[in-house]
Short mmCIF file of C-alpha atoms and ligand atoms in Angstrom, two decimals:
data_model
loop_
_atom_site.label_atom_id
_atom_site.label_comp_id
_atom_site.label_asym_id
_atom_site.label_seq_id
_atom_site.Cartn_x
_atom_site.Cartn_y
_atom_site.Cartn_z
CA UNK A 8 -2.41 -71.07 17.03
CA UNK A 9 1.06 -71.39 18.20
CA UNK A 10 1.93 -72.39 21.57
CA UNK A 11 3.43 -70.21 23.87
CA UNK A 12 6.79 -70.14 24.64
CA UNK A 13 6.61 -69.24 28.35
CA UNK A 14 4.23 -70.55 30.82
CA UNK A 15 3.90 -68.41 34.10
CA UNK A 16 2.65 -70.64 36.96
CA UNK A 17 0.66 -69.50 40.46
CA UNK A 18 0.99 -72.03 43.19
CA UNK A 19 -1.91 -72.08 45.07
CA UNK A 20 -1.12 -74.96 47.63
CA UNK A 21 -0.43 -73.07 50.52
CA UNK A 22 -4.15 -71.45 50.43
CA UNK A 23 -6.15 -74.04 47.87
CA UNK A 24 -4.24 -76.51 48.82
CA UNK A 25 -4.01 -76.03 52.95
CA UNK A 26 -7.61 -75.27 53.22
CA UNK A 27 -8.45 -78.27 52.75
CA UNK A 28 -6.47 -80.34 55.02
CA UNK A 29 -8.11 -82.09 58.14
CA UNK A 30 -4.94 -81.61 60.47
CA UNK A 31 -3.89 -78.83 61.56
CA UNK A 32 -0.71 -77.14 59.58
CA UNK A 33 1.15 -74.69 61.91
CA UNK A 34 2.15 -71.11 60.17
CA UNK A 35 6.11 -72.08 60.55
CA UNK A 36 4.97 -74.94 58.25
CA UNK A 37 2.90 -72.97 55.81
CA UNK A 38 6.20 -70.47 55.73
CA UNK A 39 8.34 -73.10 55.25
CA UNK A 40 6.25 -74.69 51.86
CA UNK A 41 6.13 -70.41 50.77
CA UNK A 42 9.97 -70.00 51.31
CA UNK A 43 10.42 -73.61 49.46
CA UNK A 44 8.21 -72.40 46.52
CA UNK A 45 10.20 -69.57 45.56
CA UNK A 46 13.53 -70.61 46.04
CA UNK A 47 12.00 -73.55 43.19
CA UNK A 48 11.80 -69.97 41.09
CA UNK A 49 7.50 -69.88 41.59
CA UNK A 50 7.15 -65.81 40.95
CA UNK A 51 3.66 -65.64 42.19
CA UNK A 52 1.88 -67.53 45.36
CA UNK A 53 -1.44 -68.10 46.70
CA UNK A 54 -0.76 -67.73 50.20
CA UNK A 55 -3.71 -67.59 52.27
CA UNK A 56 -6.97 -66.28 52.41
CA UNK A 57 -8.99 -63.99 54.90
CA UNK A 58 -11.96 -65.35 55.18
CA UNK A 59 -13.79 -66.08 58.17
CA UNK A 60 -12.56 -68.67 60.62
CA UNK A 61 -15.81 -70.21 61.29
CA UNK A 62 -15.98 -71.47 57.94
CA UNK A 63 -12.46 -72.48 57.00
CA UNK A 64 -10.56 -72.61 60.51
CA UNK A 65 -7.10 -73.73 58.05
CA UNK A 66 -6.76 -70.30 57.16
CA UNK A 67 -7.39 -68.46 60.68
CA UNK A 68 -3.61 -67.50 60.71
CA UNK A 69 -3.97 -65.38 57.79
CA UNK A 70 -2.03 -62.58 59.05
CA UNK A 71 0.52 -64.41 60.66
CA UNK A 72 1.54 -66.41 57.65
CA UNK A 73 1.76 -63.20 55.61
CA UNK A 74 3.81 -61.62 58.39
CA UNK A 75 6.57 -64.68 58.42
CA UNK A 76 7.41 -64.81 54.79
CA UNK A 77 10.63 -63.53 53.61
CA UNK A 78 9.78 -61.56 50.42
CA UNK A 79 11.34 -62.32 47.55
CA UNK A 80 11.75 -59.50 45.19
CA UNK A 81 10.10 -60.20 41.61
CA UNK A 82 7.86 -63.02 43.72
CA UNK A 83 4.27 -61.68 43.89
CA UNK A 84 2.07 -63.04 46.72
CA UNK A 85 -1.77 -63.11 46.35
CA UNK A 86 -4.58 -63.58 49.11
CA UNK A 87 -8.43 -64.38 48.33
CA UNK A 88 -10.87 -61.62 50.39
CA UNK A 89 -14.30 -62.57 50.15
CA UNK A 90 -15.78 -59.35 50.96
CA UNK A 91 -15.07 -55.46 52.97
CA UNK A 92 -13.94 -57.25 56.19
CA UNK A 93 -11.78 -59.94 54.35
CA UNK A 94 -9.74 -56.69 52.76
CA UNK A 95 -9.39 -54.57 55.28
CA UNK A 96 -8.00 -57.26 57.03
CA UNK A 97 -5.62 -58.95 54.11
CA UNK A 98 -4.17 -54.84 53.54
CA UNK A 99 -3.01 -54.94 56.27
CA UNK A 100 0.11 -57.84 55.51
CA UNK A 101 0.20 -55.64 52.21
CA UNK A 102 -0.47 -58.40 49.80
CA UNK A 103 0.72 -57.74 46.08
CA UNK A 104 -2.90 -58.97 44.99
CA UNK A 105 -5.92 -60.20 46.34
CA UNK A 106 -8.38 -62.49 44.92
CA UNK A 107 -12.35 -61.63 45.10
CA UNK A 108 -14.20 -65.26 44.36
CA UNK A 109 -17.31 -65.99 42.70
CA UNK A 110 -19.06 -68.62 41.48
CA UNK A 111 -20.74 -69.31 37.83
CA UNK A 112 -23.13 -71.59 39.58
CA UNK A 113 -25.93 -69.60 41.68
CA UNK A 114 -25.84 -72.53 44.09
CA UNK A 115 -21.95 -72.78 44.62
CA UNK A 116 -22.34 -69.14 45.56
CA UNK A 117 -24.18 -69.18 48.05
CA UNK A 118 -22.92 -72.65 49.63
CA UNK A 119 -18.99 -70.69 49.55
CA UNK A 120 -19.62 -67.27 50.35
CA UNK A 121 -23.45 -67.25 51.67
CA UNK A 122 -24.96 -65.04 49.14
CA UNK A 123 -26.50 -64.95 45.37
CA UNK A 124 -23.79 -64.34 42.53
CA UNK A 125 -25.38 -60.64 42.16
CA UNK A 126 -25.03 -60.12 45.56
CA UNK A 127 -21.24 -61.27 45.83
CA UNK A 128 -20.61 -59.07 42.94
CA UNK A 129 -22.28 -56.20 44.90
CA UNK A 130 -19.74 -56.90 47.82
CA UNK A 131 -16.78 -57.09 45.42
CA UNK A 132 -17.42 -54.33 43.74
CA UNK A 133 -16.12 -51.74 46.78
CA UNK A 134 -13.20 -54.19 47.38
CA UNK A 135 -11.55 -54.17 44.30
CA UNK A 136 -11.91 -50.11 43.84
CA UNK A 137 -9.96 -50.14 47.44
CA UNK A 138 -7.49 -52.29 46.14
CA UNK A 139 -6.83 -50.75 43.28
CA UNK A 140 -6.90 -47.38 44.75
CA UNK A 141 -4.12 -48.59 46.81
CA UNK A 142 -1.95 -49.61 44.46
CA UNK A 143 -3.30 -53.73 44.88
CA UNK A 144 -3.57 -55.90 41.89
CA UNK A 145 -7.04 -57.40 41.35
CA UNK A 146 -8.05 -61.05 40.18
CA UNK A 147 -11.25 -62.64 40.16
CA UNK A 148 -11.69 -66.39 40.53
CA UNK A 149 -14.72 -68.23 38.75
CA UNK A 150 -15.40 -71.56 40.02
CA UNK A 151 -17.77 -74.04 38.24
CA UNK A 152 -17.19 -72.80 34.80
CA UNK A 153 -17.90 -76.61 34.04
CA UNK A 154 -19.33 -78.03 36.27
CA UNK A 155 -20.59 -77.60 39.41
CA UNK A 156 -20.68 -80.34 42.80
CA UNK A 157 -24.48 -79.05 43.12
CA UNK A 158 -26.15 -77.99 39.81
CA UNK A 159 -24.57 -80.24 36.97
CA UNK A 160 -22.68 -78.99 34.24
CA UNK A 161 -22.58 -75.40 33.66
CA UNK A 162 -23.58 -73.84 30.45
CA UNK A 163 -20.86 -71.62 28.97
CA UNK A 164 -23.36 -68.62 28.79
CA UNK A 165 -23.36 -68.51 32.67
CA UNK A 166 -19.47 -68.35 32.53
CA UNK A 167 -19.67 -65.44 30.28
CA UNK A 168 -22.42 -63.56 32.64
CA UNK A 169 -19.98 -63.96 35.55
CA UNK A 170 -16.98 -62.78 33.93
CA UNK A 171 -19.16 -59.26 32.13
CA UNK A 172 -19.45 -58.73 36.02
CA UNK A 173 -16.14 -59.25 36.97
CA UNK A 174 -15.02 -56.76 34.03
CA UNK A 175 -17.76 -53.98 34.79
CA UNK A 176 -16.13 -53.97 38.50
CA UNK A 177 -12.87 -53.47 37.59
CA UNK A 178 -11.30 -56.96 37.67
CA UNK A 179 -7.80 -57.21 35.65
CA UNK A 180 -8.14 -61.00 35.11
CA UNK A 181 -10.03 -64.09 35.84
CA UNK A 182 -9.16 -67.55 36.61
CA UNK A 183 -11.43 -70.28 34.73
CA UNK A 184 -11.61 -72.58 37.58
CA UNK A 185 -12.70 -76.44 37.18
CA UNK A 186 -13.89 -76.56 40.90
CA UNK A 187 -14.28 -80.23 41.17
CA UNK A 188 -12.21 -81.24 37.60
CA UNK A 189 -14.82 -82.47 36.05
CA UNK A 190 -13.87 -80.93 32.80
CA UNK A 191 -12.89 -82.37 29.29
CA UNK A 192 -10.90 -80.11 27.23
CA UNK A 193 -13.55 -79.42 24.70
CA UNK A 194 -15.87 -77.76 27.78
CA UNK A 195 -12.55 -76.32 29.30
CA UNK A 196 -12.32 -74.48 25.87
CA UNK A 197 -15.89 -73.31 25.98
CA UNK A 198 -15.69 -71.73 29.00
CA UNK A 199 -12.40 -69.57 28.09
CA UNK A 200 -14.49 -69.09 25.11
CA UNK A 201 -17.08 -67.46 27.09
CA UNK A 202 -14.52 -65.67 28.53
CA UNK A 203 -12.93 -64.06 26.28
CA UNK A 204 -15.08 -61.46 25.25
CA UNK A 205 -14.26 -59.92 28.58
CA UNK A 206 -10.77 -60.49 29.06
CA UNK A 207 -8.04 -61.12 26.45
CA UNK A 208 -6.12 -64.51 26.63
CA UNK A 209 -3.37 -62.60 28.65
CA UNK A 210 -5.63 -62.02 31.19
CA UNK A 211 -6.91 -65.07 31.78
CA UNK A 212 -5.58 -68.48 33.95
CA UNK A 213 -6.54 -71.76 33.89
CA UNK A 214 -7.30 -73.37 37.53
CA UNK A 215 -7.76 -77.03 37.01
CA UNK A 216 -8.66 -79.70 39.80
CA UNK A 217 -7.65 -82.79 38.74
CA UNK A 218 -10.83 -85.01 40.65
CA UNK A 219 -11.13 -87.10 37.05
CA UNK A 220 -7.46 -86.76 35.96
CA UNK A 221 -8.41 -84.36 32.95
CA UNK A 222 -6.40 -81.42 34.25
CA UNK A 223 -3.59 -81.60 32.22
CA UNK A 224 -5.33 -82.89 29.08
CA UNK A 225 -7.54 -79.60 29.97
CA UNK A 226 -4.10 -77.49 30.04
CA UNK A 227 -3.17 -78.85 27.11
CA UNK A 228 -6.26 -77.79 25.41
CA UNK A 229 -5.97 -74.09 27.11
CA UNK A 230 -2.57 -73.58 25.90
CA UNK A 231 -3.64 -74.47 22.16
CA UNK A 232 -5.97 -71.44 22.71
CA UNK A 233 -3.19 -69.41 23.54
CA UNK A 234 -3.93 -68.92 27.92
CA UNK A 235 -0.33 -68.99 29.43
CA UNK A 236 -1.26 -68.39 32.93
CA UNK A 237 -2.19 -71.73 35.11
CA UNK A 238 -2.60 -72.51 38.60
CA UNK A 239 -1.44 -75.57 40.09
CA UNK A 240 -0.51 -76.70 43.85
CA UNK A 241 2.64 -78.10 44.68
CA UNK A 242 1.92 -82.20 45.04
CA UNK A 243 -1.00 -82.00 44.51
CA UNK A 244 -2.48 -80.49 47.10
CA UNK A 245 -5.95 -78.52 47.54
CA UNK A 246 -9.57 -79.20 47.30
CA UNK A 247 -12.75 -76.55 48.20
CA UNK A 248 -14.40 -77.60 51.55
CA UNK A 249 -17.74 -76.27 49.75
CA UNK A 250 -17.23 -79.43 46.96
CA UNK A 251 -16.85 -82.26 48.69
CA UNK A 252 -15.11 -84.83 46.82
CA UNK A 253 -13.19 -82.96 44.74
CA UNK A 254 -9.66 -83.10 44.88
CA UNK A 255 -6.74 -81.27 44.22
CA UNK A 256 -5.55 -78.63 41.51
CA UNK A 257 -3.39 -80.28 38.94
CA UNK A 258 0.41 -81.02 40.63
CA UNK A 259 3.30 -77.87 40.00
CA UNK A 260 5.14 -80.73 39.27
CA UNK A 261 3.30 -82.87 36.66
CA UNK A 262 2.42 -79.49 34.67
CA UNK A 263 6.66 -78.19 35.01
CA UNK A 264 6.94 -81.70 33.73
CA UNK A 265 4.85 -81.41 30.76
CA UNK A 266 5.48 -77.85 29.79
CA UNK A 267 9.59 -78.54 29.84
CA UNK A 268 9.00 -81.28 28.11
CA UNK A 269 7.33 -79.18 25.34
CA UNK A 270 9.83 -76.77 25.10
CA UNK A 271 8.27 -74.32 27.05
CA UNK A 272 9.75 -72.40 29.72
CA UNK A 273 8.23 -71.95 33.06
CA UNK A 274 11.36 -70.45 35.39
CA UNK A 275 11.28 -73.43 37.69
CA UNK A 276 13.64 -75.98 38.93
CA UNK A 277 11.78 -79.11 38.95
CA UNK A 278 14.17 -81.13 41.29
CA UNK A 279 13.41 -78.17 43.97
CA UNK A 280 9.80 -78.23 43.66
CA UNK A 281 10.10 -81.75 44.11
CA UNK A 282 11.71 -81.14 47.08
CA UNK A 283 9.45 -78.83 48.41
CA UNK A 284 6.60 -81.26 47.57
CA UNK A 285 8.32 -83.87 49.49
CA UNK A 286 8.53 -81.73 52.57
CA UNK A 287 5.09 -80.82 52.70
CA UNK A 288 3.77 -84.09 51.51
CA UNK A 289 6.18 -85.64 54.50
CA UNK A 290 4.19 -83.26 57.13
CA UNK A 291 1.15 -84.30 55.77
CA UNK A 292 2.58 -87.80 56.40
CA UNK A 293 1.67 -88.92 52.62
CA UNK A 294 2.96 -89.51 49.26
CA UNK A 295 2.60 -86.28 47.09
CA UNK A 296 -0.41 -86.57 44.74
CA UNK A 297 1.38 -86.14 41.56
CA UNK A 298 3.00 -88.87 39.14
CA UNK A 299 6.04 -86.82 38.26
CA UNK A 300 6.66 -86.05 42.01
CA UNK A 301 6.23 -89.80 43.02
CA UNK A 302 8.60 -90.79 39.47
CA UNK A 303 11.01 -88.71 40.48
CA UNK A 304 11.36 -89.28 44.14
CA UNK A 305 11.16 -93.12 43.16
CA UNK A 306 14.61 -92.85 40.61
CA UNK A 307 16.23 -91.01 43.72
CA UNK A 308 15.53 -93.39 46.19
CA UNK A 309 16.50 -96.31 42.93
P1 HMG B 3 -21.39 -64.85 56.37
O1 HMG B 3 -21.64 -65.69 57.55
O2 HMG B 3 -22.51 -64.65 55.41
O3 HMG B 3 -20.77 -63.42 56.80
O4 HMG B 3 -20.14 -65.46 55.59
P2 HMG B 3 -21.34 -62.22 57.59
O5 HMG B 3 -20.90 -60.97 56.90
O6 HMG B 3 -22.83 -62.40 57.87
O7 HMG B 3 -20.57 -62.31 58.99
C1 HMG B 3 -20.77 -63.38 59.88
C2 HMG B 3 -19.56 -63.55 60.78
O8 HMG B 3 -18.39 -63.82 60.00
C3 HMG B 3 -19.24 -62.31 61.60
O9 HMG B 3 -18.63 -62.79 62.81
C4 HMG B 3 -18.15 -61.63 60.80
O10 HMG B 3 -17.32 -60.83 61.59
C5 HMG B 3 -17.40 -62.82 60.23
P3 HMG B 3 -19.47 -62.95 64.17
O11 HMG B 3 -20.11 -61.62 64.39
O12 HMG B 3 -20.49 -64.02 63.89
O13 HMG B 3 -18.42 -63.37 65.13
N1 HMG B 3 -16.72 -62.52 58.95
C6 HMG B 3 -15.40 -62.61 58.75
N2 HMG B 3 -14.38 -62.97 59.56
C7 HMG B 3 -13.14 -62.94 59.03
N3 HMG B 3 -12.88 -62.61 57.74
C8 HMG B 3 -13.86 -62.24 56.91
C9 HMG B 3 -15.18 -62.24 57.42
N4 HMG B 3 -16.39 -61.92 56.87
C10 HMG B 3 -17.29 -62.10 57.81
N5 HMG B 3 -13.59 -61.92 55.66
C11 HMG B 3 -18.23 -65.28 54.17
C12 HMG B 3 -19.68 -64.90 54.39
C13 HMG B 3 -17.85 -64.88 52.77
C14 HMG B 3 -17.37 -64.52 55.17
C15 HMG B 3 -18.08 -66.79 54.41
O14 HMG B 3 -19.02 -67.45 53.61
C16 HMG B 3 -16.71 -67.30 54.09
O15 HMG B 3 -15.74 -67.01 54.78
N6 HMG B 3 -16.57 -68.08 52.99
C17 HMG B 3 -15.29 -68.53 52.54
C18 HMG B 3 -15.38 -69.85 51.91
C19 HMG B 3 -14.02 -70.26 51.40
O16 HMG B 3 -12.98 -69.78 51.85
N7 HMG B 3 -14.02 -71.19 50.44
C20 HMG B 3 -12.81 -71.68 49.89
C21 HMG B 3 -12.12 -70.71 48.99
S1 HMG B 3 -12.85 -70.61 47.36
C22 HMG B 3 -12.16 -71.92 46.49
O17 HMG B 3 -11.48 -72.75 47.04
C23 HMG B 3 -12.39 -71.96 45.02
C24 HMG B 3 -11.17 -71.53 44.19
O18 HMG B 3 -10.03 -72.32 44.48
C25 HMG B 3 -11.47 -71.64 42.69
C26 HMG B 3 -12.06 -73.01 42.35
O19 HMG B 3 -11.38 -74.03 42.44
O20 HMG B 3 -13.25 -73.00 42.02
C27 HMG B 3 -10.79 -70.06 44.48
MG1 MG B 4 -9.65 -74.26 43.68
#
């Protein structure tokens, strides 16, 4: 199969990434890295999620994050809602789409959201008629379609049951998530494999953590299959405080970096998403965990 020509890229380091952070990030700063990301030419951002502030206190200013962002027109900004309350809420800062999240893994389901994978898709289902009754787009995230921090690796079969759910609700595409980026790009392919029966290439993104440094090999291996959406976090950034020891998605940077340097086209500036890696990677008061980042800042500095 050819490759395609045009990559579109979500950055998800404001919400995958900023959940996941020990120290508190104030909203200005969160802002700040959303304003940075699209003025690098990102067209679509994770920016938050509303979920509940007991369990992931990084993302209690939901609504005020959403409130401070200067739109960009053609940008489109996503939020995850985990259930009723999570929507009603996340409407309300008139997100372009919002993200319901389950979990191929029966155990990773109930250790995220507090419930069985049937009985997540039983609270999705109302959330994502809402959303599209009101004119929000609807994507459904799938972690562990490898492997999971609890259970082992995931057979592909339990990757295809969760996305025939996400379908029958009404989802209009899926990310294949590597939760804790344990994946090789032969299971990676599996798993979009097991997807596709549900939803066509074009509606499905890749959403690699790079924990064993496969994430780009695993890109590599999605693209040759044709996906052309991927999520990535700006330096690196991100983690799930439900899979402990897992780090990051793959870097914006090192996947811009590959991509342009396969002649594909992803509408960023890669010295600007540098940048904006560098300021929220200076906040953080660290180096930004990508190799392209860290190359590139290094032959400035040289
Ligand atoms: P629960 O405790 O079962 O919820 O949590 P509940 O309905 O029984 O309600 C209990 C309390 O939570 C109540 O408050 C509710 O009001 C409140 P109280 O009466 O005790 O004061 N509550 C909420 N508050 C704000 N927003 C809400 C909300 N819902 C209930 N939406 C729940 C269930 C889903 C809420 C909880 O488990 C939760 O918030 N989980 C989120 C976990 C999370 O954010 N994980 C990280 C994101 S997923 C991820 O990173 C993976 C991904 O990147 C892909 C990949 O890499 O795999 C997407
Ligand atoms: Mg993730």
């Amino acid at each position: 199969m050819p490759l395609p020509s045009r990559v579109q890229l979500i950055d998800v380091g404001p919400r995958d990434g900023l959940q996941n952070e020990k120290q508190p990030v104030p909203a200005s700063v969160k802002i700040e890295l959303v304003h940075r990301l699209q003025a690098a030419g990102l067209t679509e951002i994770e920016v938050t999620s509303f979920v509940s502030p007991k369990w992931v206190p990084q993302m209690a200013d939901n609504a005020q994050v959403m409130a401070g962002i200067q739109r960009q027109a053609g940008v489109r900004y996503s939020v995850l809602t985990p259930n009723a309350q999570g929507f009603e809420a996340a409407r309300l800062s008139k997100p372009d789409e919002i993200v319901v999240f389950g979990a191929a893994s029966e155990a990773f389901s109930q250790k995220n959201i507090n419930c069985s994978i049937a009985e997540s898709i039983e609270r999705f289902a109302p959330v994502v008629q809402a959303a599209l009754a009101a004119g929000i787009a609807v994507r459904g995230a799938m972690s562990c379609t490898v492997g999971c921090p609890y259970e082992g690796d995931i057979a592909p079969e339990r990757v295809a049951y969760l996305a025939g759910l996400m379908k029958q609700i009404g989802v209009q595409r899926v990310d294949v998530a590597d939760t804790i980026g344990a994946g090789t790009p032969l299971k990676v392919q599996k798993a979009i494999e097991a997807t596709l029966p549900y939803f066509d290439v074009d509606h499905i993104c890749g959403h690699f953590h790079d924990t064993y440094g496969q994430a780009l090999a695993n890109t590599l291996a999605s693209l040759q299959m044709g996906v052309w959406n991927f999520q990535s976090s700006v330096a690196g950034l991100g983690g799930c405080p439900y899979a402990k020891g897992a780090t990051g998605n793959v870097s914006t940077e090192d996947v811009v970096y590959m991509l342009h340097g396969m002649g594909i086209a992803t509408g960023i500036d890669l010295d600007k998403l540098v940048d904006a890696g560098a300021f929220i990677s200076d906040f953080l008061g660290r180096q930004p965990n990508s190799n392209v980042a860290k190359a590139i800042l290094n032959k400035r500095a040289g």
